[in-house]
Coordinates of N, CA, C and O in Angstrom, one line a residue:
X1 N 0.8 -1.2 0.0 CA 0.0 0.0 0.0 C 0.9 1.3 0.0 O 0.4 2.3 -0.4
X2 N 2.3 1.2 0.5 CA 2.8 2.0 0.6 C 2.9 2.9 -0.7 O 2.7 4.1 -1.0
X3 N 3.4 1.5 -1.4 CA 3.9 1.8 -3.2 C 2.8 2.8 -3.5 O 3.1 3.8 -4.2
X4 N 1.9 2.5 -3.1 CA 0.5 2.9 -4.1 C 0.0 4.3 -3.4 O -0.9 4.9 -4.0
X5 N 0.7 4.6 -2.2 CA 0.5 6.0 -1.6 C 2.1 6.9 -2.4 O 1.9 8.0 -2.7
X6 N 2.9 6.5 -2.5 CA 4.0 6.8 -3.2 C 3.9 7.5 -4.4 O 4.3 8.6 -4.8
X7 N 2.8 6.4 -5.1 CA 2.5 6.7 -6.7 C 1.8 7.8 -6.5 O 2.4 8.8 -6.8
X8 N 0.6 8.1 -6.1 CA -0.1 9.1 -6.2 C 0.4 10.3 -5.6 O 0.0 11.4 -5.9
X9 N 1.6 9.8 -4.5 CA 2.1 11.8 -4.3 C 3.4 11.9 -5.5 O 4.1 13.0 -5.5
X10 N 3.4 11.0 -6.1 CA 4.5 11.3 -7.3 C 3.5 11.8 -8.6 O 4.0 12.5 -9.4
X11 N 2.5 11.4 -8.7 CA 1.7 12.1 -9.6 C 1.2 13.2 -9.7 O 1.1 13.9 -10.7
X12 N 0.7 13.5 -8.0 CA 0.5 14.8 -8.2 C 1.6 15.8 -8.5 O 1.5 16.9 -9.0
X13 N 3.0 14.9 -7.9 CA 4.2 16.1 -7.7 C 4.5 16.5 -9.5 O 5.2 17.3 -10.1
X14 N 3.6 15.7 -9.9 CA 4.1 15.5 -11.2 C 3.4 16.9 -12.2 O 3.9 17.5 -13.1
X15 N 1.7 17.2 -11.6 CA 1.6 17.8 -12.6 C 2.2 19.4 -12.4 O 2.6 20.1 -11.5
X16 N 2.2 19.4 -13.8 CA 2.9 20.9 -13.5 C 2.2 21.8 -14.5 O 1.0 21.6 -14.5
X17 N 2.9 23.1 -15.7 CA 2.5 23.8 -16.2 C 2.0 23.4 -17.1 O 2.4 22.4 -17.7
X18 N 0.9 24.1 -17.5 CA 0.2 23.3 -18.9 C 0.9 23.7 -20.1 O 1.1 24.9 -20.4
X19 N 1.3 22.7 -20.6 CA 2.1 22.0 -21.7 C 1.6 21.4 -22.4 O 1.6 20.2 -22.0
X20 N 0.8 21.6 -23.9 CA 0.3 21.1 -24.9 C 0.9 20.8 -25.9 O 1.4 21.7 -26.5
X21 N 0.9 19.3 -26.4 CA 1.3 18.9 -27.7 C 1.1 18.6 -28.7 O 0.4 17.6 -28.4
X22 N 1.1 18.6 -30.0 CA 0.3 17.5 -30.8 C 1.9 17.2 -31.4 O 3.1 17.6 -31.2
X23 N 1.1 15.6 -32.6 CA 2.6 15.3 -33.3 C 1.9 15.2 -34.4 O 0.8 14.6 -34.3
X24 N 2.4 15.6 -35.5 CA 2.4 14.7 -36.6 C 2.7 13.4 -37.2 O 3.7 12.8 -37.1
X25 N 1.4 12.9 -37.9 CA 0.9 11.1 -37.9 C 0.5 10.7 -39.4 O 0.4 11.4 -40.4
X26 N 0.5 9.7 -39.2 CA -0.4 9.1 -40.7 C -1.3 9.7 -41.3 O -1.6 10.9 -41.4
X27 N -2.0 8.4 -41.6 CA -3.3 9.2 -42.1 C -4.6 8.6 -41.3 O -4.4 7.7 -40.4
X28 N -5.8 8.9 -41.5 CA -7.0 8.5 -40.9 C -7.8 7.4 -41.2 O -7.3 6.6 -42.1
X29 N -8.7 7.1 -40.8 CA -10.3 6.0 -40.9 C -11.3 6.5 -40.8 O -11.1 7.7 -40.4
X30 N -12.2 6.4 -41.0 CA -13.9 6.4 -40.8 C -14.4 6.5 -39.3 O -15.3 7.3 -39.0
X31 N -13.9 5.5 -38.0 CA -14.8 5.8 -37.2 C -14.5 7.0 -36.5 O -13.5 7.7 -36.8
X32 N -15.4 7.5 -35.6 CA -14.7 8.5 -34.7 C -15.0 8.2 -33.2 O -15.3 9.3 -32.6
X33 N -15.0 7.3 -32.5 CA -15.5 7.2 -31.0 C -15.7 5.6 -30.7 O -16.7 4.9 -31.1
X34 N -14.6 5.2 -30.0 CA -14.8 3.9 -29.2 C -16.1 4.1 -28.2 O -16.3 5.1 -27.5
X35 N -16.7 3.1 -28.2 CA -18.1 2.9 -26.8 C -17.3 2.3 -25.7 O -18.0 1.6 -25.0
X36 N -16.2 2.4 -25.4 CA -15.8 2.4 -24.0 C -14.4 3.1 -23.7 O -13.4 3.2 -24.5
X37 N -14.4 3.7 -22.4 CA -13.2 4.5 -22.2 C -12.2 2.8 -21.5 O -12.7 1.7 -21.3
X38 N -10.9 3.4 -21.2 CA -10.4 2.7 -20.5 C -10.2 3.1 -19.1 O -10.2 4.3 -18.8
X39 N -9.9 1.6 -18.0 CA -9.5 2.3 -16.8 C -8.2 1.2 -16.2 O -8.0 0.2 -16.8
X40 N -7.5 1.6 -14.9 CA -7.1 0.4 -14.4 C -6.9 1.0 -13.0 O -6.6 2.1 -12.5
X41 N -7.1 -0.5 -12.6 CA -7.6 -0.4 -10.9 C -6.0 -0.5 -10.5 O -5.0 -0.7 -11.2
X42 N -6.2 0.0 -9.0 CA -5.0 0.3 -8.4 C -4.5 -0.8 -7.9 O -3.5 -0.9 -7.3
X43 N -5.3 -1.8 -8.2 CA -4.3 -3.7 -8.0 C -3.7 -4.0 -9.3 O -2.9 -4.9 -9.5
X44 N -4.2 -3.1 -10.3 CA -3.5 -4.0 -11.7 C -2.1 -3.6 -12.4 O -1.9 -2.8 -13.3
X45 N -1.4 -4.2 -11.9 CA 0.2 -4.2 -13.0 C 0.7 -3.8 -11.3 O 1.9 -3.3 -11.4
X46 N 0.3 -3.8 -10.0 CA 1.1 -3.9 -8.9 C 2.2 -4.6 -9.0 O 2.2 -5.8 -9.4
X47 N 3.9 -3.6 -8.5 CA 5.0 -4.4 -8.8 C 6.0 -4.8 -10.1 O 7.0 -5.4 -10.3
X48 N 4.9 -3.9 -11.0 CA 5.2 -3.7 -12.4 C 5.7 -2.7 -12.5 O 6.0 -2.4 -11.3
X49 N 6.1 -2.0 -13.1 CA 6.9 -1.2 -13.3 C 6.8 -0.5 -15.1 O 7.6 -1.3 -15.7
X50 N 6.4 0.2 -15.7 CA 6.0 -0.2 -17.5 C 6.4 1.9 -17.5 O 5.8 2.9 -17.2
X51 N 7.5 1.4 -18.1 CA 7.8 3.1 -18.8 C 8.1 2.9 -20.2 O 8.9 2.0 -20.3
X52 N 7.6 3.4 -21.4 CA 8.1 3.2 -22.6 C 9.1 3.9 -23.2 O 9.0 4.3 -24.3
X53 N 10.4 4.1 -22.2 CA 11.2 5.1 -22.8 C 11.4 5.7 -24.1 O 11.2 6.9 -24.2
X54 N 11.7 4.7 -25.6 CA 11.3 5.2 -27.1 C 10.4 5.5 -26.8 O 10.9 6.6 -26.6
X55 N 8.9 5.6 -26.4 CA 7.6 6.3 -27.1 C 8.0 7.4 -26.2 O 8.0 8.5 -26.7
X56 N 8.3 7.4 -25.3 CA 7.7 9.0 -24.3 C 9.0 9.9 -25.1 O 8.8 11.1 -25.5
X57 N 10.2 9.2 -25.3 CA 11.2 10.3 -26.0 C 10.7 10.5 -27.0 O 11.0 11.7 -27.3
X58 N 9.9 10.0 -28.0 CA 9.2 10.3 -29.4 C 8.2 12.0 -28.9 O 8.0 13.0 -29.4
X59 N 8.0 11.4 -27.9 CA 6.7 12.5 -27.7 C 7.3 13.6 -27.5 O 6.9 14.5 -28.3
X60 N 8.3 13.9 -26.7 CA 8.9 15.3 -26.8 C 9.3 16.1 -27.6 O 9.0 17.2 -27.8
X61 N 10.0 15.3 -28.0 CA 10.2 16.0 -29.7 C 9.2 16.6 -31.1 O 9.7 17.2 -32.1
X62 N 7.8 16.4 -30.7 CA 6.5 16.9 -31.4 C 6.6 17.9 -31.6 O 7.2 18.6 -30.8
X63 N 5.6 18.4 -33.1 CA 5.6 19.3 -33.7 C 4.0 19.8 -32.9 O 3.5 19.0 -32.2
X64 N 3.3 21.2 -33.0 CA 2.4 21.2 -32.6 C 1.9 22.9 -33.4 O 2.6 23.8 -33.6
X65 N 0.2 22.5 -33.5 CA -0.2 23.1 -34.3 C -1.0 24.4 -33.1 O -1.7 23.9 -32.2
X66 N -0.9 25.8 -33.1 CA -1.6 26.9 -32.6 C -3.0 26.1 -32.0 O -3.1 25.7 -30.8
X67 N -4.1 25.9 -33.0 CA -5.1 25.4 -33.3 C -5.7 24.0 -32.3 O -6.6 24.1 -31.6
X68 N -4.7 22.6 -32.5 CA -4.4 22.1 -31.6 C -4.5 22.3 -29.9 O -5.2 21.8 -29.0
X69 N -3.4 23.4 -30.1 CA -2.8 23.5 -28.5 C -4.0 24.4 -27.7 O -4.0 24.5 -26.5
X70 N -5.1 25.0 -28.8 CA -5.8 25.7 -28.4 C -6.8 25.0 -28.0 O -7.4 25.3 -27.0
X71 N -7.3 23.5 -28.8 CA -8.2 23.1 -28.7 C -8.3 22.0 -27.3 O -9.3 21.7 -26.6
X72 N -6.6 21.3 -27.4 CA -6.8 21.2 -25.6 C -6.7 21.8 -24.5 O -7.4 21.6 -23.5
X73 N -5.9 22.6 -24.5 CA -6.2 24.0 -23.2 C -8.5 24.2 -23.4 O -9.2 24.3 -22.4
X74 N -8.8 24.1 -24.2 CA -10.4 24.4 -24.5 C -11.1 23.6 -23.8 O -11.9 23.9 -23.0
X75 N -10.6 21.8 -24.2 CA -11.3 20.7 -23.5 C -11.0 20.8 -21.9 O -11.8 20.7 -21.0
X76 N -9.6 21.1 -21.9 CA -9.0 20.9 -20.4 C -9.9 21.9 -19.4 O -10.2 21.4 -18.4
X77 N -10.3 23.4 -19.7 CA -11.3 24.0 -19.3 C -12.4 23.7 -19.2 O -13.0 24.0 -18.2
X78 N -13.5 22.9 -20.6 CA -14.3 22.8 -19.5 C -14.7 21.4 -18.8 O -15.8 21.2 -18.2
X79 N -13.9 20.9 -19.0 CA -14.0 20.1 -18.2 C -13.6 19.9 -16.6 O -14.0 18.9 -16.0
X80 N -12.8 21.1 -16.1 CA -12.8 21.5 -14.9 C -14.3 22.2 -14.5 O -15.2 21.7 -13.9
X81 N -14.2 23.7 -15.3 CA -15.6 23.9 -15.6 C -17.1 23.0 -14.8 O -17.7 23.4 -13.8
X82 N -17.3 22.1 -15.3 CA -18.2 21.0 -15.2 C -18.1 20.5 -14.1 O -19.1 20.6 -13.4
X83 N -16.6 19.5 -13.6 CA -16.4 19.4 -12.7 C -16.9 20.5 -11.3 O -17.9 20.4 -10.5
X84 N -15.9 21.6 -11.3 CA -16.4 22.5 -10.4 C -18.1 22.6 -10.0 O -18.7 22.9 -9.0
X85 N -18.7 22.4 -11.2 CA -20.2 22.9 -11.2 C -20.8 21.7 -10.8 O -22.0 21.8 -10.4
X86 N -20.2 20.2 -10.7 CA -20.6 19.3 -10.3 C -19.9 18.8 -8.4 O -19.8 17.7 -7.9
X87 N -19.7 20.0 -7.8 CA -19.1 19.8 -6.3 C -17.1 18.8 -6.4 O -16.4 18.5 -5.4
X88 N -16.9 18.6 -7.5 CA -15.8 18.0 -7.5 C -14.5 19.0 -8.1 O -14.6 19.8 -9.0
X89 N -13.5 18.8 -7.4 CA -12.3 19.3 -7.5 C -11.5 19.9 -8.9 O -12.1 19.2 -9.7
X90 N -11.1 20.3 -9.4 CA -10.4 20.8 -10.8 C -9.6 19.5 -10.7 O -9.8 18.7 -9.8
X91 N -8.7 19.2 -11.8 CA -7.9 18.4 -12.4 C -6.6 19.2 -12.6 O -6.7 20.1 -13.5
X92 N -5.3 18.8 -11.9 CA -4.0 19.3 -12.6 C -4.1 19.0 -13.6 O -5.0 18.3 -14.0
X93 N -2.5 19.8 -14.4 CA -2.7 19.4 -15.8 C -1.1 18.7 -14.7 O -0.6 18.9 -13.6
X94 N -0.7 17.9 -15.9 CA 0.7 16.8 -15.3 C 1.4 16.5 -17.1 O 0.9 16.2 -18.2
X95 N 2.3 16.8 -16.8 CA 3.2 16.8 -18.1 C 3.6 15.6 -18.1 O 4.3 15.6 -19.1
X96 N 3.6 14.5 -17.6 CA 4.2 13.1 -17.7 C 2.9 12.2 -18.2 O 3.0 11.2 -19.0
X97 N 1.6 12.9 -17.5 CA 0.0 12.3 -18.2 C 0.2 12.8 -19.8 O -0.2 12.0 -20.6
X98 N 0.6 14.0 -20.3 CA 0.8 14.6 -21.2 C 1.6 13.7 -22.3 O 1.2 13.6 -23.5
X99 N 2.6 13.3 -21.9 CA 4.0 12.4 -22.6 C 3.2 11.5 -22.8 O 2.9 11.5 -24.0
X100 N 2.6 10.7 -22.3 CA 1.7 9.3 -22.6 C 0.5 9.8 -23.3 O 0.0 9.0 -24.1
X101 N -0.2 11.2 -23.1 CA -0.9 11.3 -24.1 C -0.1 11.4 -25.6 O -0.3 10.5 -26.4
X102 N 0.3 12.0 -25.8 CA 1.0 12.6 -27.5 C 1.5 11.1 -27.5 O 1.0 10.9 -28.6
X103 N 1.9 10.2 -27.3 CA 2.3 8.6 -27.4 C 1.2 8.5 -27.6 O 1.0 9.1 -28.6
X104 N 0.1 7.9 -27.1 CA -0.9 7.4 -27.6 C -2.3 7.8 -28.5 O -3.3 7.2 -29.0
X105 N -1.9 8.9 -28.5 CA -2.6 9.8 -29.9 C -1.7 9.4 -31.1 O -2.3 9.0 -32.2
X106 N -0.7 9.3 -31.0 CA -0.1 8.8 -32.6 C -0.1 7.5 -32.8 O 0.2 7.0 -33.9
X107 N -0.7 6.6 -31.6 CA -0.5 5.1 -31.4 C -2.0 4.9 -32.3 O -2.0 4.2 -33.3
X108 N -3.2 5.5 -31.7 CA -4.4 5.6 -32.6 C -4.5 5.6 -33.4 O -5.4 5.0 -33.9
X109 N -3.4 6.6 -34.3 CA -3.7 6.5 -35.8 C -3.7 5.5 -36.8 O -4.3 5.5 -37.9
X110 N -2.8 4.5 -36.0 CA -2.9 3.3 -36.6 C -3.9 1.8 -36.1 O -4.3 0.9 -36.8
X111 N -4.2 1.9 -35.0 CA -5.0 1.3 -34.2 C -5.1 1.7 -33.2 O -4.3 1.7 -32.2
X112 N -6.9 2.4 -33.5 CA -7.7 2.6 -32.5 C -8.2 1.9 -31.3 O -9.4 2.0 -31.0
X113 N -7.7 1.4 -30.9 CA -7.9 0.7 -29.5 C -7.4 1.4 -28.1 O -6.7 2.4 -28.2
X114 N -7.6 1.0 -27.1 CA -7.0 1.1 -25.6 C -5.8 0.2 -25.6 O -4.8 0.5 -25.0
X115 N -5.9 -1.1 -26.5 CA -4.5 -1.9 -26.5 C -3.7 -1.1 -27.4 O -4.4 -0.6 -28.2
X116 N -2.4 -0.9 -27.5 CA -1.3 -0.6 -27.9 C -0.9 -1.5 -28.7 O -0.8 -2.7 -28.4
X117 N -0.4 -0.9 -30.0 CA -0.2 -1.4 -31.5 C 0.7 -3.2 -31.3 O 0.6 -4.2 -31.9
X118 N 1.8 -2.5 -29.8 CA 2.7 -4.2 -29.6 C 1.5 -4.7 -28.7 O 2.0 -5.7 -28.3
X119 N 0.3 -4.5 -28.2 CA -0.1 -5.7 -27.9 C -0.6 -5.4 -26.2 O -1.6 -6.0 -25.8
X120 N 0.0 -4.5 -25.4 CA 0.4 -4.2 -24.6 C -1.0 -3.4 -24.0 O -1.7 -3.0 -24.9
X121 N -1.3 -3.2 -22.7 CA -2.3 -2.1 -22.3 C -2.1 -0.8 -22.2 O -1.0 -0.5 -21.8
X122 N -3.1 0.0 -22.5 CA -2.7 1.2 -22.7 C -1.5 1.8 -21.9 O -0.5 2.3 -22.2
X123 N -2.1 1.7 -20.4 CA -1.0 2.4 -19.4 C 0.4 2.3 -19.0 O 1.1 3.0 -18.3
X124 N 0.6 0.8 -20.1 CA 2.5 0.6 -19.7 C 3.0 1.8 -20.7 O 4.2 1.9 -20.2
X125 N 2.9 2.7 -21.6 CA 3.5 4.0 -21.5 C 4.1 4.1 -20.6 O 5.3 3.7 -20.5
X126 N 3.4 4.9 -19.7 CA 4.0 5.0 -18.3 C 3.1 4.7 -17.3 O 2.3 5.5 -17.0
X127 N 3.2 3.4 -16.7 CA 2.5 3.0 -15.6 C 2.6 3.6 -14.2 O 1.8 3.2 -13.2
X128 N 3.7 4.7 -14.1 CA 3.2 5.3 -13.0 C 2.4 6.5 -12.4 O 2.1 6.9 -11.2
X129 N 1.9 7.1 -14.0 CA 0.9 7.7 -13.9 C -0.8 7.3 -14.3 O -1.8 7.7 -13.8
X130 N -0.6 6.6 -15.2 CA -1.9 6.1 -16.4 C -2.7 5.9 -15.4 O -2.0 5.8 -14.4
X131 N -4.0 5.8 -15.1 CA -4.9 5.0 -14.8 C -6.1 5.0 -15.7 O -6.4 3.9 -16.1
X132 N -6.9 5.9 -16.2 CA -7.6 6.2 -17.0 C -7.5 6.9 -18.5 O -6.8 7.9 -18.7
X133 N -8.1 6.2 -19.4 CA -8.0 7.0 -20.4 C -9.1 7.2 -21.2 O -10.0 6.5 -20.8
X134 N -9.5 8.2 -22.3 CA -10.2 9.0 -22.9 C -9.7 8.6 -24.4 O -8.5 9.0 -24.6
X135 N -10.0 8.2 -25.1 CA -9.6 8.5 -27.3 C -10.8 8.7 -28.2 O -11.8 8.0 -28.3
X136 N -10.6 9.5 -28.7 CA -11.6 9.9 -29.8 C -10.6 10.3 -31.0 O -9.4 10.5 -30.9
X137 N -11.4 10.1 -32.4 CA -11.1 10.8 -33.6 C -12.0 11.3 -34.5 O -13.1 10.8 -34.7
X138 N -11.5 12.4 -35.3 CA -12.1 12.9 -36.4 C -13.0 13.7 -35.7 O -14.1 14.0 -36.3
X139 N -12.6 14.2 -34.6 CA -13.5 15.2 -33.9 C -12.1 16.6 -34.0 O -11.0 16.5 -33.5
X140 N -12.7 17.6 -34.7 CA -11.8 18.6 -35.1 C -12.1 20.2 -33.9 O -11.6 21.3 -34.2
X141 N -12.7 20.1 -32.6 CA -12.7 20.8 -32.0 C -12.8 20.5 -30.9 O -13.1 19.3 -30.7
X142 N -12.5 21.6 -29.5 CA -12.9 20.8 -28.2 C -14.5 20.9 -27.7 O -15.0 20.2 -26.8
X143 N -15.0 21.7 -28.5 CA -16.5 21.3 -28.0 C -17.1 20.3 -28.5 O -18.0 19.8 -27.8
X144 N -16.7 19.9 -29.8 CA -17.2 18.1 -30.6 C -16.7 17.1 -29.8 O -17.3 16.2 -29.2
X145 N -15.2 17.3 -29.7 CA -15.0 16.0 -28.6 C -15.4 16.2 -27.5 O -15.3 15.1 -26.9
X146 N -15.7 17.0 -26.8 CA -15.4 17.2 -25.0 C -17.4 16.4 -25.2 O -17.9 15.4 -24.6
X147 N -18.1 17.2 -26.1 CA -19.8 16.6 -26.2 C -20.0 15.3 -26.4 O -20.9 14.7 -26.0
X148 N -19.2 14.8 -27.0 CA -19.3 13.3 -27.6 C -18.9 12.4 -26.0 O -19.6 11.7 -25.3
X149 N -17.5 12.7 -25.9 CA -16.8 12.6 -24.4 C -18.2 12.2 -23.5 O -18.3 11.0 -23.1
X150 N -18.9 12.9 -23.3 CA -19.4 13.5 -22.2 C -21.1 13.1 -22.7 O -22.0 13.3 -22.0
X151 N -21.3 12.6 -23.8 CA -22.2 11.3 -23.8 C -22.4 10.7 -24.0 O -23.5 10.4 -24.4
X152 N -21.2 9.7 -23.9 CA -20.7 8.6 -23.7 C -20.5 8.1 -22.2 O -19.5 8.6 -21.5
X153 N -21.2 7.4 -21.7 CA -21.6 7.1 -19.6 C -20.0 6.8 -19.5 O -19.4 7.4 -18.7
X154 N -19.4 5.9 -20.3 CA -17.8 5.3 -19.8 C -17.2 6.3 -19.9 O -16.5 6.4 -18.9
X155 N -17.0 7.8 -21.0 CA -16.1 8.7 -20.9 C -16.4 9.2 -19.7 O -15.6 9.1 -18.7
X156 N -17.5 9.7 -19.8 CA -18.0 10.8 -18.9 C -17.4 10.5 -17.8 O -16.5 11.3 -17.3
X157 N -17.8 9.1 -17.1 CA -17.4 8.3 -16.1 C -15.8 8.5 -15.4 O -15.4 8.2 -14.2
X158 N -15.1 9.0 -16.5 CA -14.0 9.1 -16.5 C -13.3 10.6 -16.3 O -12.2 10.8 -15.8
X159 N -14.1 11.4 -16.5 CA -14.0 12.7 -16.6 C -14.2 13.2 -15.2 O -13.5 13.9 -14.5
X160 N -15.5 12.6 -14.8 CA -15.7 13.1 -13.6 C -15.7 12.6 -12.5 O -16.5 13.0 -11.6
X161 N -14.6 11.4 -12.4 CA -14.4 10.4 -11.6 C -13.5 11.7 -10.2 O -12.5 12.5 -10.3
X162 N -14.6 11.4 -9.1 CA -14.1 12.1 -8.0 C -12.2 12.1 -7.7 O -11.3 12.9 -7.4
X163 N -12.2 10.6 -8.1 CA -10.6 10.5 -7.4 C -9.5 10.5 -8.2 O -8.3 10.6 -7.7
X164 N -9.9 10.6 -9.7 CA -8.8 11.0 -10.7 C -8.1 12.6 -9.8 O -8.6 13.3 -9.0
X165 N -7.1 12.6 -10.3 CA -6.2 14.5 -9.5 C -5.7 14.9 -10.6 O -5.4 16.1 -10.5
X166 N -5.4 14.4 -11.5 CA -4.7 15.1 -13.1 C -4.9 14.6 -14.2 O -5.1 13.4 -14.1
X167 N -5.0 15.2 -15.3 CA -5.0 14.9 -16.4 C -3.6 15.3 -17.3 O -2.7 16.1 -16.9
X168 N -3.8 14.7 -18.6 CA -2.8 15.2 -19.7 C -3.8 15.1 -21.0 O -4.5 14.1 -21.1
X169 N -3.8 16.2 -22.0 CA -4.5 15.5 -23.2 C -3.4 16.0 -24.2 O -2.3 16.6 -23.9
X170 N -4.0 15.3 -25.6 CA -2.9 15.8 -26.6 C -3.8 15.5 -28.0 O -4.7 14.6 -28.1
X171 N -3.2 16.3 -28.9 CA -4.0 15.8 -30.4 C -2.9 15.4 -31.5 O -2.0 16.1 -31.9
X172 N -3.1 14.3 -31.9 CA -2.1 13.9 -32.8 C -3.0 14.4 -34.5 O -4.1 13.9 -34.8
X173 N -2.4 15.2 -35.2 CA -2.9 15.7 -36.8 C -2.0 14.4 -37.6 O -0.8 14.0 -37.5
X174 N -3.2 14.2 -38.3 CA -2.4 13.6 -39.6 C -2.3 14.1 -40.8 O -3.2 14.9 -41.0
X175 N -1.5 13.8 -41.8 CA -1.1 14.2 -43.0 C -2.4 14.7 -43.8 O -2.2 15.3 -44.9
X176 N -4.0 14.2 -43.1 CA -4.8 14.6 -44.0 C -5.5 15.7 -43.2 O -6.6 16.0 -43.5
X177 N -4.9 16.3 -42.2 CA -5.6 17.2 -41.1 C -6.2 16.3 -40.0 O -5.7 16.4 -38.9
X178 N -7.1 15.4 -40.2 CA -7.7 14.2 -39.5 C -6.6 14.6 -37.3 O -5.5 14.4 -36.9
X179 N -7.4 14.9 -36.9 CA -7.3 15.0 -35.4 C -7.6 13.8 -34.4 O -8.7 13.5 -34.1
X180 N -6.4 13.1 -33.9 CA -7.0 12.0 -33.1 C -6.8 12.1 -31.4 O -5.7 12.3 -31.0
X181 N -7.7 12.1 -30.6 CA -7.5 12.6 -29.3 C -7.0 11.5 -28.5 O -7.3 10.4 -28.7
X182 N -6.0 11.9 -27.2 CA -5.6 10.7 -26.0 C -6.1 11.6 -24.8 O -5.9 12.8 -24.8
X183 N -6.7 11.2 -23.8 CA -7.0 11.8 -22.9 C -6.6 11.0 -21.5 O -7.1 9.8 -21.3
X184 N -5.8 11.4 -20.6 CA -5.1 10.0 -20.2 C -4.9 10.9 -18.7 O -4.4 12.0 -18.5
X185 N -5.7 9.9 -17.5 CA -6.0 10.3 -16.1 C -5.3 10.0 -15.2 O -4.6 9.1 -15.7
X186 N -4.8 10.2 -13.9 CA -4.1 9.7 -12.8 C -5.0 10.8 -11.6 O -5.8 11.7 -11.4
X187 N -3.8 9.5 -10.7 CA -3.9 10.0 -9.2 C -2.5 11.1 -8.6 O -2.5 11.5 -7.5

């Protein structure tokens, strides 16, 4: 239990200034919205340890579009927003939830899933922040996705989960404009 009181004051210590990224990606598909968000409980990958050093160094290095950066700073508001108006807490933003988002926004472009392209669950990115995640595509603003988000019971669920404490989002653009979203939670 210790580990797991550890983790979460290293998460919070984690978030910091809001820092938006997108990267440049492939190209697109047709759907735009999985019917389930992902989550993981605070028993699962206990003892594990899952950082994807290549992907998170990929992420820093991203190119990022005005437009973009504007459109998650947009989600990221109101979704506090809402929060607040719903008796619960704001959400840090966390630059490390951030790193694992821009990783898994570009991981989408090729397969849209919560599993990762090698096979793996979403959160081994970096398992010591991940617990929840958020993905959408072909939603070109933050009020299309944050709405769609937000009527969907699993996103929502996720959004305004009392015990999440930070978030990171990120938009990965592809070569055809095509916007794919990571929305990725911790403690």
């Amino acid at each position: 239990m210790k580990t797991i009181e550890m983790k979460r004051v290293l998460a919070v210590a984690l978030a910091a200034a809001l820092t938006i990224t997108t990267i440049a990606c492939g190209s697109a598909d047709e759907s735009v919205i999985d019917d389930q968000a992902a989550v993981r409980s605070m028993d699962e990958g206990v003892g594990e340890i899952w950082i994807d050093d290549e992907a998170t160094a990929l992420a820093g290095s991203a190119a990022s579009s005005q437009a973009a950066l504007d459109a998650c700073t947009a989600v990221f508001n109101l979704m506090n927003q809402q929060r607040v108006a719903q008796g619960l807490s704001s959400l840090a933003w966390s630059d490390a939830l951030t790193n694992a988002a821009q990783v898994r926004a570009g991981e989408i472009t090729t397969t849209f899933s919560h599993t990762r392209p090698n096979g793996s669950a979403f959160w081994t990115v970096d398992s010591n922040v991940q617990y929840g995640e958020n993905l959408a595509k072909l939603y070109q603003s933050a009020d299309s996705v944050y709405t769609a988000w937000m009527n969907s019971p699993t996103h929502a669920a996720n959004i305004m989960d009392g015990g999440y404490k930070t978030v990171g989002i990120a938009v990965c653009q592809t070569d055809d404009g095509s916007w794919y979203w990571a929305q990725e939670f911790g403690y």
